[in-house]
Structure formats: structure tokens, C-alpha cells
Short mmCIF file of C-alpha atoms and ligand atoms in Angstrom, two decimals:
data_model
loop_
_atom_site.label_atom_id
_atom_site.label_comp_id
_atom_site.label_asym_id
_atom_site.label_seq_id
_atom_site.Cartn_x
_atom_site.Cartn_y
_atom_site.Cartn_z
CA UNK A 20 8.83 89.93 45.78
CA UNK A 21 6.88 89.60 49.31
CA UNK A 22 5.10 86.88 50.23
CA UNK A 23 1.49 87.37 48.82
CA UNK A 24 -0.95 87.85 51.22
CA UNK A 25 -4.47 86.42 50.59
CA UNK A 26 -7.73 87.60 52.26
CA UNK A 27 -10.78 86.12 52.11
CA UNK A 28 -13.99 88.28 52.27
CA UNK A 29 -16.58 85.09 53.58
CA UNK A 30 -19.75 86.37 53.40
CA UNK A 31 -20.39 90.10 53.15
CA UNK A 32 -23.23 92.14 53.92
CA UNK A 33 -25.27 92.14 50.31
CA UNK A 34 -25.19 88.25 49.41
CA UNK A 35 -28.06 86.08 49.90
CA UNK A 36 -28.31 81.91 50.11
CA UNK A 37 -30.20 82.43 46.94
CA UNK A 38 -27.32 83.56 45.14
CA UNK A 39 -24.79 81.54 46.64
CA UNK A 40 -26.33 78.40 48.79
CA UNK A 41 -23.00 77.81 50.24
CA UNK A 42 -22.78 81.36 52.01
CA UNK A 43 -21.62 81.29 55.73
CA UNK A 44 -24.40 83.02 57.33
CA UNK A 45 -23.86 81.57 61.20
CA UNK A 46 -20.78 81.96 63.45
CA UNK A 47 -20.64 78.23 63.62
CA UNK A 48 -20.50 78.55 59.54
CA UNK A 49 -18.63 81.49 59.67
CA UNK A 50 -15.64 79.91 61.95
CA UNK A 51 -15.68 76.65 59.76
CA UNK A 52 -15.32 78.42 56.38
CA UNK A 53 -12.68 80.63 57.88
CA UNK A 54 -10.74 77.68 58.97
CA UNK A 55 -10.90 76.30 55.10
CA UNK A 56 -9.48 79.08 53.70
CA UNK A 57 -7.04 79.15 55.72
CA UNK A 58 -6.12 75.80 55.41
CA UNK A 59 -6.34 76.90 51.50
CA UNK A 60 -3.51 79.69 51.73
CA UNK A 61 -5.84 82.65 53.63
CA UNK A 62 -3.81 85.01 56.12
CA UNK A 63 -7.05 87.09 56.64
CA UNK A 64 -10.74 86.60 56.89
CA UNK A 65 -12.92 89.69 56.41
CA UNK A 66 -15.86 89.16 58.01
CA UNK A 67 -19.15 90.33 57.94
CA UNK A 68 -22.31 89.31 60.96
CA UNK A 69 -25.19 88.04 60.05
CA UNK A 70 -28.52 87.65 62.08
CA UNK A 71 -30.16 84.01 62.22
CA UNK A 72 -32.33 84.87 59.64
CA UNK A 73 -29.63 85.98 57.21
CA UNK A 74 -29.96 89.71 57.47
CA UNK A 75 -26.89 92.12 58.08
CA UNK A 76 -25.86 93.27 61.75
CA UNK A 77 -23.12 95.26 63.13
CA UNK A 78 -23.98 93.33 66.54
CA UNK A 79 -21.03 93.27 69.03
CA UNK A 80 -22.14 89.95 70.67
CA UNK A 81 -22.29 87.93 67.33
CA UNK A 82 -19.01 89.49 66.14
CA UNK A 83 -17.58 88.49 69.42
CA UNK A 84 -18.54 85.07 69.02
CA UNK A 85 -17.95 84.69 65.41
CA UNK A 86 -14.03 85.67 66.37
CA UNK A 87 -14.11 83.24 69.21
CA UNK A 88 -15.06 80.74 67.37
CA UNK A 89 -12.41 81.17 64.58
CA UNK A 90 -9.67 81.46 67.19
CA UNK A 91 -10.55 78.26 68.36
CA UNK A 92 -9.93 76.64 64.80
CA UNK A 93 -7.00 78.12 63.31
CA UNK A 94 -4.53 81.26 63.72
CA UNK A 95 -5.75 83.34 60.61
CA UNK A 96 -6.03 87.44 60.72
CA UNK A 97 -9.76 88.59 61.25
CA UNK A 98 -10.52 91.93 60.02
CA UNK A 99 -14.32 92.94 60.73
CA UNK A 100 -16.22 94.72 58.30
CA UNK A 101 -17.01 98.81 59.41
CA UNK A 102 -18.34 99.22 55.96
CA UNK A 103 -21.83 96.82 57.44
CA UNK A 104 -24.38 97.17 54.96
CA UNK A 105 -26.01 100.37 53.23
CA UNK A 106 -27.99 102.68 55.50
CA UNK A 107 -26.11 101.76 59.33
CA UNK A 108 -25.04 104.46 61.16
CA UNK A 109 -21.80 105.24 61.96
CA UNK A 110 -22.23 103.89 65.92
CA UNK A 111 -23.77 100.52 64.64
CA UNK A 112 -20.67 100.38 62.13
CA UNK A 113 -18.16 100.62 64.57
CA UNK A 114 -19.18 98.55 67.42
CA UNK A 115 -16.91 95.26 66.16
CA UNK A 116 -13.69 96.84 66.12
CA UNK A 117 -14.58 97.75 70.13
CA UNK A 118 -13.78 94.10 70.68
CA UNK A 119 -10.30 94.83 69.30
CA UNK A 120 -9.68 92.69 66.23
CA UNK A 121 -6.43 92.56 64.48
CA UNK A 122 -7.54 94.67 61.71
CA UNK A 123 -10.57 96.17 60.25
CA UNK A 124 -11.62 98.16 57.56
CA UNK A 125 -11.99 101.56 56.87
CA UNK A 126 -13.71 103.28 53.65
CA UNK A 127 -12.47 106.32 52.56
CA UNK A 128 -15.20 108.15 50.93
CA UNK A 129 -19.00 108.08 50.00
CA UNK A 130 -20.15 106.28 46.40
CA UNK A 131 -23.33 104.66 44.83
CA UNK A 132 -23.33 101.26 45.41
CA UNK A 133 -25.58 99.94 43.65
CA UNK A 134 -28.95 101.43 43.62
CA UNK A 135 -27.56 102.94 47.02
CA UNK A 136 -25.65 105.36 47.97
CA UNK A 137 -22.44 103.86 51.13
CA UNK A 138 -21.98 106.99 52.86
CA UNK A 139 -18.87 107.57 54.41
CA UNK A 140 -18.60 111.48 55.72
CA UNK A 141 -15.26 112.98 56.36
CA UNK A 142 -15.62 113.45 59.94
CA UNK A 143 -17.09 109.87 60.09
CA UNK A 144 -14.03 108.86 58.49
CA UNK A 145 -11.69 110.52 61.20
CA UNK A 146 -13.58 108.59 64.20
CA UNK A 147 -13.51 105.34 62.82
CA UNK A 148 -9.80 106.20 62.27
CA UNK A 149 -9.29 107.46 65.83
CA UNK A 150 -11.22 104.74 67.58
CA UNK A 151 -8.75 101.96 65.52
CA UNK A 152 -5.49 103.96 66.57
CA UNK A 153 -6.71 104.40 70.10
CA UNK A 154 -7.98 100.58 70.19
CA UNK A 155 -4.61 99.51 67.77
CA UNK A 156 -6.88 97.64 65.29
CA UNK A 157 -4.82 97.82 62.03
CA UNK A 158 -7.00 100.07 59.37
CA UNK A 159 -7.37 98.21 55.44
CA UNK A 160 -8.31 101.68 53.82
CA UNK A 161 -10.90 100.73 51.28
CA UNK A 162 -10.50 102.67 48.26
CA UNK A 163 -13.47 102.60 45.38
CA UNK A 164 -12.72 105.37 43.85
CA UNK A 165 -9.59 107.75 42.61
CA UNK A 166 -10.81 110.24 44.90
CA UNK A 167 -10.47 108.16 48.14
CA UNK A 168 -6.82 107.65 47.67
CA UNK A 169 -5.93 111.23 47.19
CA UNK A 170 -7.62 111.80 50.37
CA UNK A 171 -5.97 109.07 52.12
CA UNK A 172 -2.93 110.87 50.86
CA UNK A 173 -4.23 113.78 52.67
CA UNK A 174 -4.27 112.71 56.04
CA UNK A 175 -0.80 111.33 55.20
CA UNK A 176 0.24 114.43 54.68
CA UNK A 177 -1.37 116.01 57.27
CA UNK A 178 0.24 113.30 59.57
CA UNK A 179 -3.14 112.14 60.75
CA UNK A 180 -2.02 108.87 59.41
CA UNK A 181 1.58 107.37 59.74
CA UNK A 182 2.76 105.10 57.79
CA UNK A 183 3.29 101.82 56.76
CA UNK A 184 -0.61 102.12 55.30
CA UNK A 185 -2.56 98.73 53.85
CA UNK A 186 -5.54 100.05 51.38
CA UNK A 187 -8.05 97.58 49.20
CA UNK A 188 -8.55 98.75 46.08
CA UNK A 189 -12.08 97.66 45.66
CA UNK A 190 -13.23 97.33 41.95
CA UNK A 191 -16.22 96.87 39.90
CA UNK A 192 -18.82 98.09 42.51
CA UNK A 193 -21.82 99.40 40.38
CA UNK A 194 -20.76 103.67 40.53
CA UNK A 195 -17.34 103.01 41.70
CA UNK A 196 -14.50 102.45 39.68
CA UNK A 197 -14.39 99.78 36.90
CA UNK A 198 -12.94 96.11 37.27
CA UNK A 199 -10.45 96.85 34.93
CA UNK A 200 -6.44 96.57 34.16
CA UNK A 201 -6.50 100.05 33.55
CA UNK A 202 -8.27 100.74 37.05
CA UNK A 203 -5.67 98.79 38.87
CA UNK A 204 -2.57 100.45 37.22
CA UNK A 205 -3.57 103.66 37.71
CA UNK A 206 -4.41 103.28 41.36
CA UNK A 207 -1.02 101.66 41.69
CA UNK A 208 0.66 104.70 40.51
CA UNK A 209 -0.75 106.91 43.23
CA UNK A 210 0.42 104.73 45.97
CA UNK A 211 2.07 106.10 48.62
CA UNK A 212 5.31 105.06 49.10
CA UNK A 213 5.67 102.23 51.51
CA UNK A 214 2.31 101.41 51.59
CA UNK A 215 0.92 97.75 51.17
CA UNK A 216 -2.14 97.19 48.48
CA UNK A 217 -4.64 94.26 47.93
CA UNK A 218 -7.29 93.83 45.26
CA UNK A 219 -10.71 92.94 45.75
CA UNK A 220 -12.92 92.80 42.65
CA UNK A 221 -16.26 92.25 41.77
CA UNK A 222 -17.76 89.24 39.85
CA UNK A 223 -15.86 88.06 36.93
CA UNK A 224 -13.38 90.40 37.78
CA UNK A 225 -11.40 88.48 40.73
CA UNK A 226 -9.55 86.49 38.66
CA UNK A 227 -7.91 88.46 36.18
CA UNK A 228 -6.88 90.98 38.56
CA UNK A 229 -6.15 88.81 40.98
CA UNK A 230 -3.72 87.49 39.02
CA UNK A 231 -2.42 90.85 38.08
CA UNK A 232 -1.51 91.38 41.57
CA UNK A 233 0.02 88.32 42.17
CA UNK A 234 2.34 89.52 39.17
CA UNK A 235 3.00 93.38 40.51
CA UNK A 236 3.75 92.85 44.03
CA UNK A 237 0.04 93.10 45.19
CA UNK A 238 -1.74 91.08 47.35
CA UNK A 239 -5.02 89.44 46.15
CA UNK A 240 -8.68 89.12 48.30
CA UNK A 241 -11.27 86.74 46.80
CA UNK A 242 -14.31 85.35 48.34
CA UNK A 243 -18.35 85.45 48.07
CA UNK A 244 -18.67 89.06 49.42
CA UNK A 245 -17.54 89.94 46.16
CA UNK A 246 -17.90 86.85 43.83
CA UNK A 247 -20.06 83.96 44.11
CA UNK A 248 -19.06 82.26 41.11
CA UNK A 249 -15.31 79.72 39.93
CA UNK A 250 -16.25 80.28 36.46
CA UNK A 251 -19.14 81.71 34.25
CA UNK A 252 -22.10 79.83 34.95
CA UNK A 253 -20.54 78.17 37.51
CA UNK A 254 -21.30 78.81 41.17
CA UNK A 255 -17.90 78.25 43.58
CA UNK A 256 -18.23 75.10 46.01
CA UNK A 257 -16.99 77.54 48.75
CA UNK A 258 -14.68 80.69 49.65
CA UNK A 259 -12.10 78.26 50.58
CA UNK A 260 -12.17 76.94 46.30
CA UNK A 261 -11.76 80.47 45.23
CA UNK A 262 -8.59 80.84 48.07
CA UNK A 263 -6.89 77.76 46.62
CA UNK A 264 -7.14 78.84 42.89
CA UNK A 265 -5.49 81.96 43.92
CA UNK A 266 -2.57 80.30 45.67
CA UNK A 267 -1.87 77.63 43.28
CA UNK A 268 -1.76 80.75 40.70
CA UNK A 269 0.99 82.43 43.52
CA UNK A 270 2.83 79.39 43.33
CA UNK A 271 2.83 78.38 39.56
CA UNK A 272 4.49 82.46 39.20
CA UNK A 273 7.06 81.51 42.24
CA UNK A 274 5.27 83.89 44.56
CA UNK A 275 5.10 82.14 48.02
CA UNK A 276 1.55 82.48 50.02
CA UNK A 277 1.89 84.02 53.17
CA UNK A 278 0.90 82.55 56.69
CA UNK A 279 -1.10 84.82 58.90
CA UNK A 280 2.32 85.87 60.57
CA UNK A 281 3.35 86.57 57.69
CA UNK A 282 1.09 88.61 57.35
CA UNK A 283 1.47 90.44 60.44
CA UNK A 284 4.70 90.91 60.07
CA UNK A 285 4.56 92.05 56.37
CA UNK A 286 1.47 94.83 57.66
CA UNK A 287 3.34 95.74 60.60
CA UNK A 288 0.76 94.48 63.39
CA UNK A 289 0.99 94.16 66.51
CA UNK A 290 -0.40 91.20 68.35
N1 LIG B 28 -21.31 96.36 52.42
C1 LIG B 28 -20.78 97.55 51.83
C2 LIG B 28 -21.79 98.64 51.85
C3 LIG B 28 -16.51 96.97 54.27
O1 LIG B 28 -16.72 95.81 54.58
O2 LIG B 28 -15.80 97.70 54.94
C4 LIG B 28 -19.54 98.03 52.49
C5 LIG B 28 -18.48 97.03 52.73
C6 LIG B 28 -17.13 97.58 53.05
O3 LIG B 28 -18.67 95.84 52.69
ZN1 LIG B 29 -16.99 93.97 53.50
#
């Protein structure tokens, strides 16, 4: 089996201090928890901006030091958020990957999220798809929802995408698909051939399926974005505590961790 690549989703656009006191929020905080999961067995950081006062932004200028900063502390793969939060438009979403990270991510489709509805229209899609090919910022397809794959399949088809492909199947949103076994195994069965999948589950569900990946030749993400707790009624000391569960897991079931170039190599980007 491949070396398992971990990704760690730091801070997110929906989680507050209140939840989870430990939650990078700064790009001083930011950089420092990045370089703790990857001291942990992390090969990506997913990263979402914050404002000072805690409140989402797609702002070019704090992504831009929020990757400087990590570069200057360790090596791992950032992927910027172009999901932002509920309710950004399209322009606003897409403004990090303009400072050309390695890879960022790219939902296929619109679902409630919550109380909200994430909006992702088709031709939005095939701009924030565009801009990454012109810009060669490796997409993570974020898939919610059955629906998303097929029409990831689509542009596969259509050769609007070429392969090899890296999707997230993201599980256990409130109106998207459920956190369960059965969730992940179907999904898995409509992969396209050659393509690369990670799991990133909500709440109680990161373990478990974590795990399941690390046993089918997935790759696993954990991290506050979608899970602020180690264990119920337990809040996690940090993302980097949630990393290191996951690769002592790997390790205990003989499935090396992989280093960020790993990594790249494994997802086929370019530095
Ligand atoms: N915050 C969610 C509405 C992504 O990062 O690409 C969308 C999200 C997905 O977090
Ligand atoms: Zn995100």
C-alpha cells in the first residue's frame, strides 16, 4: 500500500475559540500549529484566514503571510481553503490560490450546510478549476455528496479534467452525506480509476473512518475544522494531538506516514 498521506485541516472557517480554545486563529498561530503537525506526521495543512478578531476572510494579504510564515518553519504542503465560509462570493473565494499555493481545494457542488446553504454553481466550479490549471495549484475535489463525484466524473469524461485526480470525501456535514462506513464504501466504489482519495469527517466521526482509510488504501485528514474533540467529552490539546493519533494508528497497521514529498510525489505536483 502507499504511503498514507495525512492532512491537517487547522482551523476552518465555522469554529470559534469558544468551542475549541486552542484554535489557530493568527498567522503567527496558524504557522506554529502547522509546524506541529507536521512534526506529528502532516504532509498537508489546509488552511483557512482568519481576521484579528476571529472572523472568516478570503484576504490575499493574510493568506500570503500565513504561507510565509509556515515556509519559514517547516516544508509541509499548504492547500488554501476556496470553500471560505458560507455566503463569499466566488471572487473573494478565489483570491488565495492567486498567490499560487501547492494545492487548494475545490467543491464540487452546492449542499445545506448546516442551517446554510455552500453554494457552489457549475460555472463557478469551471473557473475555480481554470484559474488552478492556469496558475498549476493542484485541485483536492471536495466531494459531500454522491452527486459531486458523478459530476467530477463528468468533466473527466469530458476531458476538462485529466487525470491523476485527488478528491476529499467530506462526511457528516449536517445535509450532506452521513459519517458512516457505508458512506465511505460506496464513494470508494465510484472512484475513478487512478485517482487518489482522503477522508475528512465530522465530529466523532474522524476516527473510525480515519482508520478505515488507513486500512483501504485511503489517506486520512483530521483537525479542528472538522473535529474539536480526542474523545467524547474531551476537547483535543491541539490539531497536532489528533495528527499523531492518526499516525501511530498508520504505523501500528504497517502503513508508513508520508513526508510532504511524499506527498507530492504520490499527488503528482509539481513544485
Ligand atoms: N467552510 C465551508 C463552507 C473548503 O475549505 O474548501 C467550506 C469549506 C470547504 O470549508
Ligand atoms: Zn476548509
Amino acid at each position: 500500500m502507499e504511503k498514507l498521506i495525512i492532512t491537517a485541516a487547522l482551523t476552518g472557517a465555522e469554529v470559534t475559540r469558544e468551542q475549541q480554545p486552542a484554535l489557530p486563529i493568527t498567522p503567527d498561530e496558524i504557522a506554529l500549529a502547522a509546524e506541529e503537525c507536521a512534526a506529528a506526521g502532516a504532509a498537508i495543512v489546509h488552511v483557512h484566514a482568519r481576521r484579528p478578531d476571529g472572523t472568516p476572510t478570503q484576504d490575499k494579504a493574510i493568506y500570503a503571510e500565513i504561507i510565509d510564515k509556515i515556509r519559514a518553519r517547516c516544508d509541509v504542503i499548504v492547500q488554501v481553503s476556496t470553500g471560505g465560509a458560507v455566503g463569499m462570493s466566488a471572487a473573494e473565494r478565489l483570491a488565495p490560490v492567486e498567490l499560487r499555493p501547492e494545492m487548494a481545494t475545490l467543491s464540487m457542488g452546492s449542499v445545506n450546510f448546516g442551517d446554510d446553504v455552500f453554494l457552489n454553481p457549475p460555472a463557478e466550479m469551471a473557473h475555480f478549476l481554470r484559474t488552478m490549471q492556469e496558475l498549476r495549484v493542484k485541485p483536492e475535489f471536495e466531494i459531500f455528496d454522491a452527486g459531486m463525484l458523478h459530476s467530477l466524473q463528468r468533466w473527466l469524461k469530458k476531458g476538462i479534467v485529466n487525470g491523476p485526480v485527488h478528491v476529499d470525501f467530506v462526511l457528516g456535514v449536517p445535509g450532506a452525506m452521513a459519517g458512516t462506513p457505508e458512506s465511505l464504501m460506496f464513494l470508494r466504489s465510484q472512484m475513478p480509476a487512478e485517482a487518489t482519495w482522503t477522508v475528512a469527517s465530522i465530529g466523532a466521526a474522524q476516527l473510525p473512518l480515519g482508520a478505515m482509510a488507513i486500512a483501504l488504501g485511503g489517506h486520512v485528514r483530521v483537525g479542528f475544522e472538522d473535529n474539536v474533540w480526542y474523545r467524547k467529552g474531551e476537547l483535543a490539546a491541539s490539531n497536532a494531538q489528533l495528527v499523531a493519533r492518526i499516525a501511530r494508528i498508520a504505523r501500528e497497521m504497517e502503513r508508513p506516514v508520508a513526508t510532504p514529498d511524499d506527498a507530492r510525489a504520490l499527488l503528482a505536483i509539481a513544485r
